[in-house]
mmCIF file of C-alpha atoms and ligand atoms in Angstrom:
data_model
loop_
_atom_site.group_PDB
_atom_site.id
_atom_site.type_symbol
_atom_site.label_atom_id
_atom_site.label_comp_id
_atom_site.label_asym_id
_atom_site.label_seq_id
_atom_site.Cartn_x
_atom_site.Cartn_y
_atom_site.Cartn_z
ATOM 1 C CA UNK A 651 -14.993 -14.927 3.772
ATOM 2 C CA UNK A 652 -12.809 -15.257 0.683
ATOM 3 C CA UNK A 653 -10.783 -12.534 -0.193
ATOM 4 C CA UNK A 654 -9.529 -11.286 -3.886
ATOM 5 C CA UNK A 655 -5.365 -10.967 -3.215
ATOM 6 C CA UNK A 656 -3.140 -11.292 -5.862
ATOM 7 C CA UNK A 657 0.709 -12.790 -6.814
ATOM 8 C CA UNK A 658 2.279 -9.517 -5.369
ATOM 9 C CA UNK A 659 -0.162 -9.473 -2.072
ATOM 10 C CA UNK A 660 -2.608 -6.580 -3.763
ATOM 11 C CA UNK A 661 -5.922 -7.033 -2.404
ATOM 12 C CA UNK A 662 -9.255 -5.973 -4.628
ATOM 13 C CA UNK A 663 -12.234 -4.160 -2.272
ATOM 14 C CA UNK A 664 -13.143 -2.291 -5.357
ATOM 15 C CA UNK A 665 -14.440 -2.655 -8.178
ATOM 16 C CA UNK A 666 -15.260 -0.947 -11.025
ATOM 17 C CA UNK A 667 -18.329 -2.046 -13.070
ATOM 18 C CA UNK A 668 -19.245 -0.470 -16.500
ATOM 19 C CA UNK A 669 -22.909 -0.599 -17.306
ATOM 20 C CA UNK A 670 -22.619 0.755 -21.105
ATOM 21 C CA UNK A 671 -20.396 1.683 -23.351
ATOM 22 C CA UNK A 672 -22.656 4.312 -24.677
ATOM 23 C CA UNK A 673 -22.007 7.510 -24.039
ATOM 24 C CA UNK A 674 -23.775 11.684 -25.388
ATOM 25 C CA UNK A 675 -20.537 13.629 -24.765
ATOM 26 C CA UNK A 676 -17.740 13.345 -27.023
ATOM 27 C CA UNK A 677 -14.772 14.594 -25.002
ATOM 28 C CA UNK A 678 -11.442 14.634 -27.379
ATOM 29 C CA UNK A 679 -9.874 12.370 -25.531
ATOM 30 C CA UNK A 680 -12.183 9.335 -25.140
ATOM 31 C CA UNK A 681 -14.737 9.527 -27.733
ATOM 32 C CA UNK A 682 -14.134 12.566 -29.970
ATOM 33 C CA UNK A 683 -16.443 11.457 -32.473
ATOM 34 C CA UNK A 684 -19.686 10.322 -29.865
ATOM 35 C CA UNK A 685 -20.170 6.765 -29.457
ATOM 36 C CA UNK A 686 -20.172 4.208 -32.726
ATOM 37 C CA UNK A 687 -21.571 0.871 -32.292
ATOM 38 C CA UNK A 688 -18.974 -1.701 -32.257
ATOM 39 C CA UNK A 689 -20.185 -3.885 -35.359
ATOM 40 C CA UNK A 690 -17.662 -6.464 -34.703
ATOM 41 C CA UNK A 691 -19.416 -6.959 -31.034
ATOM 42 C CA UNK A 692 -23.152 -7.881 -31.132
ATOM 43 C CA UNK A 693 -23.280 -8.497 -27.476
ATOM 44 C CA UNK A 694 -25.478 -6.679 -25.390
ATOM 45 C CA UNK A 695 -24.663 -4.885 -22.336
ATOM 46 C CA UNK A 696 -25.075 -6.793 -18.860
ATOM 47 C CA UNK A 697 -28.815 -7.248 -17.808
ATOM 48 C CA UNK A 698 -30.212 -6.632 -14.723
ATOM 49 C CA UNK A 699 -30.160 -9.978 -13.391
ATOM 50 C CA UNK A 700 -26.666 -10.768 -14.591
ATOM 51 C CA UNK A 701 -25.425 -7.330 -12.608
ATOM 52 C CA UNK A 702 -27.490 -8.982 -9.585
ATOM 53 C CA UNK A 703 -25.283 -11.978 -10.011
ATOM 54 C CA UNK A 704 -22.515 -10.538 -10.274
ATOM 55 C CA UNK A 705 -22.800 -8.538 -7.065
ATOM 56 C CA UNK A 706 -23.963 -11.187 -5.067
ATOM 57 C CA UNK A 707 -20.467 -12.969 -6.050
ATOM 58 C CA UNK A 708 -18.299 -9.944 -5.648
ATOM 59 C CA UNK A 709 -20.196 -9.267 -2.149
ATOM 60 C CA UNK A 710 -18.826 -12.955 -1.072
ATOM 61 C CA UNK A 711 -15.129 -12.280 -2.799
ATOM 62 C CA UNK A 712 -14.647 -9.674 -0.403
ATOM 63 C CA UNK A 713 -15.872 -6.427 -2.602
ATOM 64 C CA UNK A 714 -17.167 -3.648 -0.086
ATOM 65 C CA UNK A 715 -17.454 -1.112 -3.071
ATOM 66 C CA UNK A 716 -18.834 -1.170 -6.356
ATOM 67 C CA UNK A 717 -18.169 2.381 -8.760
ATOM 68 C CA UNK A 718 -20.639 1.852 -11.744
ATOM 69 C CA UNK A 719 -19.277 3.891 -14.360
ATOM 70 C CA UNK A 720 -19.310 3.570 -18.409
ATOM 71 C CA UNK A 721 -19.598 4.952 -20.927
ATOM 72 C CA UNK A 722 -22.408 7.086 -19.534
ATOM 73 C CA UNK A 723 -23.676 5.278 -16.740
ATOM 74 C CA UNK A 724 -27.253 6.856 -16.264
ATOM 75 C CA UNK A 725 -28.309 6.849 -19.677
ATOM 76 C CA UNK A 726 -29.889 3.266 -18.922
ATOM 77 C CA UNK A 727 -33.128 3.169 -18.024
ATOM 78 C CA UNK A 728 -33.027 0.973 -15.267
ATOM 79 C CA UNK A 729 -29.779 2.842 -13.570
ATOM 80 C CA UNK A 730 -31.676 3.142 -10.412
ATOM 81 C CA UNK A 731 -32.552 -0.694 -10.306
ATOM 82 C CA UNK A 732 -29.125 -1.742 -10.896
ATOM 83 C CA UNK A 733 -28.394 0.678 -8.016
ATOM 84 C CA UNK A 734 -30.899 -1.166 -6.109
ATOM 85 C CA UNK A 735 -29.503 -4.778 -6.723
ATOM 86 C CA UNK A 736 -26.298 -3.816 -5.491
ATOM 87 C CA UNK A 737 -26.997 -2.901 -2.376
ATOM 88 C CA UNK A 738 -28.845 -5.424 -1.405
ATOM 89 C CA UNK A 739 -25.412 -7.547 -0.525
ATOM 90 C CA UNK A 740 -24.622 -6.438 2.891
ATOM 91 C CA UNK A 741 -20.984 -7.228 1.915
ATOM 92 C CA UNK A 742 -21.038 -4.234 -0.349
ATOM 93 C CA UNK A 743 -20.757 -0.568 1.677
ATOM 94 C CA UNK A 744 -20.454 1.726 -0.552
ATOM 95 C CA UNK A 745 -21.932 1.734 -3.911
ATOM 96 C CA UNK A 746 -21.243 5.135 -5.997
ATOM 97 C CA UNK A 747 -20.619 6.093 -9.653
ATOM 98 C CA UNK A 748 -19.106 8.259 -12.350
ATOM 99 C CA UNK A 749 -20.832 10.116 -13.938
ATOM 100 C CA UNK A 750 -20.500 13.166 -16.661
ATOM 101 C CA UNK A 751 -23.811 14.899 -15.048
ATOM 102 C CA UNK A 752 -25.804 15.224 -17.513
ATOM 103 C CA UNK A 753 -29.274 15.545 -16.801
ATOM 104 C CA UNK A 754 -28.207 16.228 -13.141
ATOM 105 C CA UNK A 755 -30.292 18.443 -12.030
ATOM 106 C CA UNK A 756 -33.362 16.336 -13.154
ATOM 107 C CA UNK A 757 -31.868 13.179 -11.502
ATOM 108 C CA UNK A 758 -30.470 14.999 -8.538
ATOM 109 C CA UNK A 759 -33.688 13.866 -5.848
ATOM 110 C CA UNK A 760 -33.673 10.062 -7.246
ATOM 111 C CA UNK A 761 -29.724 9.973 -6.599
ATOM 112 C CA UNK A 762 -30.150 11.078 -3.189
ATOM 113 C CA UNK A 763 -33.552 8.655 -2.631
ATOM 114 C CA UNK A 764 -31.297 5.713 -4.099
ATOM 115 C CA UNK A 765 -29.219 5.361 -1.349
ATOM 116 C CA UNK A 766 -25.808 6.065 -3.174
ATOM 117 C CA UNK A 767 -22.995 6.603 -1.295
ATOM 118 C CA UNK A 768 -21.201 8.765 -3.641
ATOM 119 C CA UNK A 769 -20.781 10.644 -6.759
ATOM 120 C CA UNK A 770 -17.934 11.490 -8.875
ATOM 121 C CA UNK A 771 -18.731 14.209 -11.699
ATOM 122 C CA UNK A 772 -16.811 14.765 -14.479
ATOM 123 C CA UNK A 773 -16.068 18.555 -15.213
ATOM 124 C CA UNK A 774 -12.984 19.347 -17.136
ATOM 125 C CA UNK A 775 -13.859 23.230 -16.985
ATOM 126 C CA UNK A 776 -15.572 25.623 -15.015
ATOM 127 C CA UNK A 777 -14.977 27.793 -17.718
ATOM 128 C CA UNK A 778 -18.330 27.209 -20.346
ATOM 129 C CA UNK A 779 -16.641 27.559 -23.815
ATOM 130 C CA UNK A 780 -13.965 25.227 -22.642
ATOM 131 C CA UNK A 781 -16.219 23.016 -21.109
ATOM 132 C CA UNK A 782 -18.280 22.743 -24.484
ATOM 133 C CA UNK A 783 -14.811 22.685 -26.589
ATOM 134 C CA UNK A 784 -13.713 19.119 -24.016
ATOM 135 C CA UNK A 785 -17.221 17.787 -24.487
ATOM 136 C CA UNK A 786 -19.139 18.911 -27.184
ATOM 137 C CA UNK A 787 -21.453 19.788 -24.679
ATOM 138 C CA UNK A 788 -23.276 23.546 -23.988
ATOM 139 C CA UNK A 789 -24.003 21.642 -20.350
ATOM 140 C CA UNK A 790 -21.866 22.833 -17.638
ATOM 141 C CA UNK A 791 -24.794 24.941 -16.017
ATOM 142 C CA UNK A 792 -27.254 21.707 -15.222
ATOM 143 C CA UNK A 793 -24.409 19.610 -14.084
ATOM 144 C CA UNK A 794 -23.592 22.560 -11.791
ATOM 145 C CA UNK A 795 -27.790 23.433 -10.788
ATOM 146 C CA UNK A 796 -27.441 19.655 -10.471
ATOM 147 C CA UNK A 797 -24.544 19.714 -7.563
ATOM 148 C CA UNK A 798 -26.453 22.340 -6.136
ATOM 149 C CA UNK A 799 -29.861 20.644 -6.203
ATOM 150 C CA UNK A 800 -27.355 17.382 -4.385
ATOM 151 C CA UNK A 801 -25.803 19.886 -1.250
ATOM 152 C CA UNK A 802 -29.413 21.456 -0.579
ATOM 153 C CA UNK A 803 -30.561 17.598 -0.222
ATOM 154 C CA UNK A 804 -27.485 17.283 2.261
ATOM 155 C CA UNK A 805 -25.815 14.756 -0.186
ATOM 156 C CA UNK A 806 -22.475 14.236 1.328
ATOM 157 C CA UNK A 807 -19.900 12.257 -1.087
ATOM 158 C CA UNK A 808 -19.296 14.542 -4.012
ATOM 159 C CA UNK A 809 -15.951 14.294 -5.958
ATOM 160 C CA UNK A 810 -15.206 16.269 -9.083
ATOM 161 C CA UNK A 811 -12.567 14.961 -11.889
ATOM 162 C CA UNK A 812 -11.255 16.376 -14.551
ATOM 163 C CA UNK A 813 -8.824 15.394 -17.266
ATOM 164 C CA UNK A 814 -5.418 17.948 -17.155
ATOM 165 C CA UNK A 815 -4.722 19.141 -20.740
ATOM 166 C CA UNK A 816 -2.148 21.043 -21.883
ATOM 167 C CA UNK A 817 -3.020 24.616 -23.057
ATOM 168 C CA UNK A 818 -7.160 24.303 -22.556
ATOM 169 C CA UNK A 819 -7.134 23.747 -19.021
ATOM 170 C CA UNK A 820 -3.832 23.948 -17.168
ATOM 171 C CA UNK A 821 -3.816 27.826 -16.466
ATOM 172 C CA UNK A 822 -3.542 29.644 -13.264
ATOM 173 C CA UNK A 823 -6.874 31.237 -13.696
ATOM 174 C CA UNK A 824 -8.076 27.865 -14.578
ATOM 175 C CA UNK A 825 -6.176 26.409 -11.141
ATOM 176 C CA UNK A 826 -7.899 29.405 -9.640
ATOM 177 C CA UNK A 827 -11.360 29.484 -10.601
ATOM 178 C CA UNK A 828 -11.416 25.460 -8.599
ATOM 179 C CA UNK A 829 -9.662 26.883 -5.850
ATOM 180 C CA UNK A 830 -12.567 29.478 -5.196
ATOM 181 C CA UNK A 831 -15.237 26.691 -6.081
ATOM 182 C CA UNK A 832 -13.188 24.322 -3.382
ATOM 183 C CA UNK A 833 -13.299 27.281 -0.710
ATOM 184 C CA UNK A 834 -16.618 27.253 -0.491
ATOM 185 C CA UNK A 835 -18.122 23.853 -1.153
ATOM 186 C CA UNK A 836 -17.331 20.740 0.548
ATOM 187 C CA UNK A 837 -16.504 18.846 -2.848
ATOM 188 C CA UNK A 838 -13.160 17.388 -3.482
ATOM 189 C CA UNK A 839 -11.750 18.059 -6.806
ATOM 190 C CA UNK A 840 -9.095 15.956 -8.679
ATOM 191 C CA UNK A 841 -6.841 16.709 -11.780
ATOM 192 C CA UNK A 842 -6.387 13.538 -13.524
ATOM 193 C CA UNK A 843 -3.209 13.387 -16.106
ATOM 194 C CA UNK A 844 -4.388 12.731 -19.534
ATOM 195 C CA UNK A 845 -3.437 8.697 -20.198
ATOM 196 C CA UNK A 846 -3.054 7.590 -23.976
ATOM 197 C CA UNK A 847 -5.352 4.734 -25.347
ATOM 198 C CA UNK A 848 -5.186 2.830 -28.284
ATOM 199 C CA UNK A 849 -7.810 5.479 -30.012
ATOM 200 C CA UNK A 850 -6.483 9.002 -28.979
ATOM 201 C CA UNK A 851 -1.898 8.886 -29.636
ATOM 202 C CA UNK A 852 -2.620 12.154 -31.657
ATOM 203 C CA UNK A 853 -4.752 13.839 -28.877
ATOM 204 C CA UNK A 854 -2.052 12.796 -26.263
ATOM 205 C CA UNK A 855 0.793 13.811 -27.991
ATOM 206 C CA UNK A 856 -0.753 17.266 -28.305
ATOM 207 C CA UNK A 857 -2.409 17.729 -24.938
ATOM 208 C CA UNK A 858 -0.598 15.480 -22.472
ATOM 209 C CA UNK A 859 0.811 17.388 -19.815
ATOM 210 C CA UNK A 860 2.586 16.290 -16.564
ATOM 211 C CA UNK A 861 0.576 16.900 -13.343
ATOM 212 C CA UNK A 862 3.409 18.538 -11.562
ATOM 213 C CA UNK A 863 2.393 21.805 -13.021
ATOM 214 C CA UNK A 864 -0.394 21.717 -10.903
ATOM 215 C CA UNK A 865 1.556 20.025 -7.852
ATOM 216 C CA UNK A 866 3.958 22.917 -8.277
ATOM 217 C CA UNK A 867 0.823 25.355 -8.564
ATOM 218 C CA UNK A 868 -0.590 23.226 -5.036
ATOM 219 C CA UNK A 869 3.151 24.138 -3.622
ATOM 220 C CA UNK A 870 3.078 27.194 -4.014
ATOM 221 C CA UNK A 871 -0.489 28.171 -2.479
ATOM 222 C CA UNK A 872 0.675 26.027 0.618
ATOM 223 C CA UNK A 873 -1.392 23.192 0.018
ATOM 224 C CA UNK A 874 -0.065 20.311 1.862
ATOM 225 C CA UNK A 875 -0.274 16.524 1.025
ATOM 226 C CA UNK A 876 -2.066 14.166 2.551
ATOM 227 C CA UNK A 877 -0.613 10.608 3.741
ATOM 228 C CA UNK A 878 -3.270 8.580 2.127
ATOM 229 C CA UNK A 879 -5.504 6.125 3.718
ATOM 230 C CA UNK A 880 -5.730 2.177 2.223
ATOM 231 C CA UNK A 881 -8.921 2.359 0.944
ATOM 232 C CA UNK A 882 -8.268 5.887 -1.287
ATOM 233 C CA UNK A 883 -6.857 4.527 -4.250
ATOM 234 C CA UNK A 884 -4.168 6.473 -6.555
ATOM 235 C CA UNK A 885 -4.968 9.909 -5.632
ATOM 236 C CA UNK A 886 -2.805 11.952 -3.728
ATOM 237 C CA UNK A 887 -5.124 14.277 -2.008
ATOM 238 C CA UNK A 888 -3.937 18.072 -0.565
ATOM 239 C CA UNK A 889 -5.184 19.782 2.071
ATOM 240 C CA UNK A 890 -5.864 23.285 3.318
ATOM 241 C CA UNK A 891 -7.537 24.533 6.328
ATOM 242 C CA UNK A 892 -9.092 27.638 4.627
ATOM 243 C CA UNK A 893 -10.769 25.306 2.180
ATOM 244 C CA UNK A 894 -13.881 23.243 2.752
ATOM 245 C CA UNK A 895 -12.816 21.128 -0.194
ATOM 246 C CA UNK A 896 -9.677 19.028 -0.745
ATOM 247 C CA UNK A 897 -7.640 19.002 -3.921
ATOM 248 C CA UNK A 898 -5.924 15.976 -5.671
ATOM 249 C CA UNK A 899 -4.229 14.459 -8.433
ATOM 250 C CA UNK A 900 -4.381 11.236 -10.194
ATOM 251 C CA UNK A 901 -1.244 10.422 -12.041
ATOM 252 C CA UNK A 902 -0.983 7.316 -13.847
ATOM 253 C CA UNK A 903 2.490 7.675 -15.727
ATOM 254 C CA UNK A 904 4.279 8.563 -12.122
ATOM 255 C CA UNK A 905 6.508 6.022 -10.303
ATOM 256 C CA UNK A 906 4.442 3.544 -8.232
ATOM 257 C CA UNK A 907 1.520 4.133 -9.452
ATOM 258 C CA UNK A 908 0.053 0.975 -9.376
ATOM 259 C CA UNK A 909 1.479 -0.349 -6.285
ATOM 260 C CA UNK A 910 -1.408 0.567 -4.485
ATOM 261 C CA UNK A 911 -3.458 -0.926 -6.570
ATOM 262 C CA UNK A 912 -6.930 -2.129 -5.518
ATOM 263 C CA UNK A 913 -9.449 -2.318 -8.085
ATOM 264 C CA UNK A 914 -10.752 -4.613 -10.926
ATOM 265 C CA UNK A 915 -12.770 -3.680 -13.677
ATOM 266 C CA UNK A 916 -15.693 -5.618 -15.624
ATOM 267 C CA UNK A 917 -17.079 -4.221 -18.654
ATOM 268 C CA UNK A 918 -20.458 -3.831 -19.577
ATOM 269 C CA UNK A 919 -20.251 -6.972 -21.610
ATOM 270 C CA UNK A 920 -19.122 -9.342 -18.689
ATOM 271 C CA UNK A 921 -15.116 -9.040 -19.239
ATOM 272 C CA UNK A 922 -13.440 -9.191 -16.398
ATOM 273 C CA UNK A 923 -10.215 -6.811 -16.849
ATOM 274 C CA UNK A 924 -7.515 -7.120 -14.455
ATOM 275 C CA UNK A 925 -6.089 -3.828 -14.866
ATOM 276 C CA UNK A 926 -7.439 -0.646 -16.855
ATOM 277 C CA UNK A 927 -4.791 -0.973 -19.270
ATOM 278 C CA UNK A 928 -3.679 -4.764 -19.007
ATOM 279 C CA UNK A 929 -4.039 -6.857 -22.315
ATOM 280 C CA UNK A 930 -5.488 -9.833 -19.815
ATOM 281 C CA UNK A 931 -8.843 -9.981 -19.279
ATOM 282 C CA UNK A 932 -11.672 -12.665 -19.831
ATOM 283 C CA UNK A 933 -15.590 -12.988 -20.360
ATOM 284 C CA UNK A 934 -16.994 -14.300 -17.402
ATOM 285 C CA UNK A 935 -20.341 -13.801 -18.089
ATOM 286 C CA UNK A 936 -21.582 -17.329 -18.775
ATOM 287 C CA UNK A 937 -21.483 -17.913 -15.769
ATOM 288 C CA UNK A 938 -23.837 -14.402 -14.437
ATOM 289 C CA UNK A 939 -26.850 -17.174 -16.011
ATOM 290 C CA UNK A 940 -28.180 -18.556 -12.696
ATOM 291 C CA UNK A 941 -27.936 -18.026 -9.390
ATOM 292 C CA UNK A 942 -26.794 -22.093 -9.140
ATOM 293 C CA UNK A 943 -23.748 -21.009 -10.778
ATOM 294 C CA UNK A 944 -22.292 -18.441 -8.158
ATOM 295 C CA UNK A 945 -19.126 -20.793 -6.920
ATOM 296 C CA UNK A 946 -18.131 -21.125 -10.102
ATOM 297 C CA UNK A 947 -18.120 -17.279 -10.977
ATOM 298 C CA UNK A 948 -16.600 -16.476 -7.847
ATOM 299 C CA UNK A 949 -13.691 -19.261 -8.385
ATOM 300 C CA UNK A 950 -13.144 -18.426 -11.916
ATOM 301 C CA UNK A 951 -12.641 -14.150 -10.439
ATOM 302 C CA UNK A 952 -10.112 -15.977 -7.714
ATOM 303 C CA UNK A 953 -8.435 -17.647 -10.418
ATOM 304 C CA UNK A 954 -7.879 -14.848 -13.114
ATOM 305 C CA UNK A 955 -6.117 -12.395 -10.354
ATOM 306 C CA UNK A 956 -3.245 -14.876 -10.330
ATOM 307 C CA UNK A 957 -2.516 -13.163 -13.808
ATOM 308 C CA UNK A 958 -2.746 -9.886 -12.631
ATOM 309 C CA UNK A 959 0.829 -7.981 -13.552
ATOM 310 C CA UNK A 960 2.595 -6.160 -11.887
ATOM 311 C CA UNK A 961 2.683 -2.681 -13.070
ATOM 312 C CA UNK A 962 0.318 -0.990 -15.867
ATOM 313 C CA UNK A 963 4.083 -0.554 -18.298
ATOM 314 C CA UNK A 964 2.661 2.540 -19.612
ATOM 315 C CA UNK A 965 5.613 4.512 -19.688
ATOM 316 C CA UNK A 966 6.465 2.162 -22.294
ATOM 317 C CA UNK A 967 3.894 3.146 -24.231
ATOM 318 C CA UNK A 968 1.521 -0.163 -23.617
ATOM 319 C CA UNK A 969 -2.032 0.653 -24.021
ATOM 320 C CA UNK A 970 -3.495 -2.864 -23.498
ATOM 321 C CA UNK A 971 -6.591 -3.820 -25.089
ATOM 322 C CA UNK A 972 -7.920 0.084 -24.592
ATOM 323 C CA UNK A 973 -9.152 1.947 -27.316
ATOM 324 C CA UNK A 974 -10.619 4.504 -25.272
ATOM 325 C CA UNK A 975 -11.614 4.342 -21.648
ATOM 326 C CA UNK A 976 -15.938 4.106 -22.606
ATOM 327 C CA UNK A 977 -15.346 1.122 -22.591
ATOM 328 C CA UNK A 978 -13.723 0.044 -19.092
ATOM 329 C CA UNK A 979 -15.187 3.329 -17.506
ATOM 330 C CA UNK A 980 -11.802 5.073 -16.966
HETATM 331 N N1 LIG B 1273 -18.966 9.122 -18.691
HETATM 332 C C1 LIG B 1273 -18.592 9.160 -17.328
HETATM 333 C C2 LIG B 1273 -17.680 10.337 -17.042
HETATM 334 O O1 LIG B 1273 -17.168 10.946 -17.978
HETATM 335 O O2 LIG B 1273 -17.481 10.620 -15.868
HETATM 336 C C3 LIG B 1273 -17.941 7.881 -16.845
HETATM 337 C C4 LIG B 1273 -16.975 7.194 -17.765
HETATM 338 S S1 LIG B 1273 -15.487 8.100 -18.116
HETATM 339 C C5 LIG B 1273 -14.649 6.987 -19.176
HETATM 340 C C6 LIG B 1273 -14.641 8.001 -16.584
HETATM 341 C C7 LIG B 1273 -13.522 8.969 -16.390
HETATM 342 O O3 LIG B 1273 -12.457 8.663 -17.265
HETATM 343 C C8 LIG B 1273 -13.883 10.419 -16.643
HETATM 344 O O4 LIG B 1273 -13.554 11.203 -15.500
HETATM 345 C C9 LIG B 1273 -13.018 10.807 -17.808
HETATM 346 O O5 LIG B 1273 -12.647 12.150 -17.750
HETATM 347 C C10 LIG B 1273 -11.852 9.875 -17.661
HETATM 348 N N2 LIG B 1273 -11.121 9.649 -18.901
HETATM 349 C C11 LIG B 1273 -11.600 9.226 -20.078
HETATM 350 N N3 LIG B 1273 -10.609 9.111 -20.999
HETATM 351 C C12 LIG B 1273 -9.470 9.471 -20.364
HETATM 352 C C13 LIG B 1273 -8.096 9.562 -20.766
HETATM 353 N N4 LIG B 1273 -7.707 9.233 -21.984
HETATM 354 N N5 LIG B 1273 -7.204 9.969 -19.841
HETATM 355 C C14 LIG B 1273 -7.584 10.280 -18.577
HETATM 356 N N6 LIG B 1273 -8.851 10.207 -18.147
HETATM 357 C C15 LIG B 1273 -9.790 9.809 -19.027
HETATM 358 FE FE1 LIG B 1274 -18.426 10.043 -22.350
HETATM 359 FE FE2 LIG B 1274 -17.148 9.975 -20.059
HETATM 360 FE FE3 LIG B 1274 -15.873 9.335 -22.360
HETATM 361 FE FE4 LIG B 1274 -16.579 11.864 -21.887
HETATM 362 S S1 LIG B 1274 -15.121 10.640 -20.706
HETATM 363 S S2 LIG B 1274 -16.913 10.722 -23.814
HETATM 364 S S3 LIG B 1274 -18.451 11.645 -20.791
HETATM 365 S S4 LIG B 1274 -17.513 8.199 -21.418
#
């Protein structure tokens, strides 16, 4: 079997596929004003049978996991088919998504009759009013009856992100309220630090904060990290017995970063984007068109990695091609 390595010996299991860029939240720091229909772009998101396609190539390339994210993922109709396709590559073991949990409670029985191995839910606040003030959403309480409706169905892989910002929710009480959700439900939750995009330099500038004031916070309640496994990606998880849960934090402007490295993204209009911030990236969905065309999508994925940087150059102040992350799923 081929495998997807690139120039500095990263290797690519994972992949993260957006299926729209459409989105009903409007969280300040993606897309404060809901999603807008990208005039200068009349392409249609990826069809059914081009997702199939795709897959089936990644499956062969090496990819054991596929995240389908967005944009909101399950707004399309035919989420659970896409689902579907995927796993029927052997190749691919885990399938699982991203999700802002909308509509979660309603969904909760056809997740867990899908087959997917795992769900990451977005929840920035615990706290309602903040929650609606992030999102522009009064939903909080279905996306929680929703996680709920998951654990009574014995669903087992549930993560829980949310976006660190500075002065909404970076307080102790806030720190607090997760570590009593954590104590008693087997959910990991992860504090990601707020990342500027092309689309959101005032937003940063007001809310970015640096993760260690939760790391200190994690300190000092004798949470203790975990050496990471290969497969877990840029979270550094912490762990405490008394917990069922497991916190973590994803920090993208911290020093190595993107040394470990393992995932791709392709956007729900068949760009293939090397890294989430990385100004390379190509269309390769001419050749999603027929199944006779599968060596050809699979060499042109081999071939694009070779210009795969090194590091994101963030810190610089580099945003890439990203306006906001709808549209490479974060
Ligand atoms: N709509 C789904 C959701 O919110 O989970 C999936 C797509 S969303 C773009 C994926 C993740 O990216 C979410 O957890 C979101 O909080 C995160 N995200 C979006 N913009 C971000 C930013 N500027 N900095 C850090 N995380 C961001
Ligand atoms: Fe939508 Fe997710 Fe962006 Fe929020 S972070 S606006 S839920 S795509």
């Amino acid at each position: 079997m081929q495998t997807l390595k690139d120039s500095f010996g990263r290797t690519f299991p994972y992949i993260r596929l957006s299926i729209t860029d459409v989105c009903n939240f409007k969280c300040g720091y993606c897309l404060p004003n809901g999603y807008q229909i990208d005039k200068s772009d009349n392409r249609k998101f990826l069809h059914l049978e081009e997702v199939r396609r795709l897959a089936k190539a990644l499956s062969e390339l090496g990819v054991n996991k596929i995240r389908l994210t967005g944009g909101e993922p399950t707004v399309r109709k035919d989420f659970f088919d896409i689902i579907k396709t995927i796993k029927e590559n052997s190749g691919i073991k885990k399938t699982v998504i991203t999700t802002n949990g909308y509509h979660l409670d309603k969904i909760a029985n056809q997740i867990k009759e899908s087959g997917l191995d795992g769900i990451n839910i977005s929840i920035d606040s615990l706290n309602r009013e903040t929650f609606k003030i992030i999102t522009g959403h009064d939903r909080l309480d279905e996306i929680l009856r929703g996680i709920k409706v998951l654990q009574s169905l014995n669903f087992k892989n549930i993560k829980i992100n949310a976006v660190l910002l500075k002065g909404i929710n970076d307080s102790e009480n806030d720190f607090n309220q997760w570590s009593n959700f954590i104590q008693v439900n087997k959910i990991d939750f992860r504090y990601i630090e707020l990342m500027q995009t092309g689309d959101n330099l005032d937003y940063f500038k007001k809310y970015h904060i640096s993760a260690t004031k939760f790391t200190d916070y994690l300190n000092k309640n004798n949470w203790i990290i975990q050496t990471f496994g290969r497969d877990a990606g840029p979270a550094k998880n912490y762990l405490n017995p008394k917990f069922e849960g497991k916190f973590g934090v994803i920090a993208p402007y911290s020093k190595d970063f993107c040394k470990n490295c393992n995932r791709l993204r392709i956007t729900a209009k068949g760009d293939l984007r090397l890294c989430l911030f990385g100004n390379t990236g190509i269309n390769i969905r001419h050749l999603m068109q027929k199944d006779e065309q599968l060596d050809e999508l699979k060499d042109l994925i081999l071939k694009q990695l070779n210009f795969k940087k090194e590091s994101h150059y963030l810190e610089l102040g580099e945003t890439g091609l990203t306006k906001n992350l709808s549209t490479t799923g974060g």
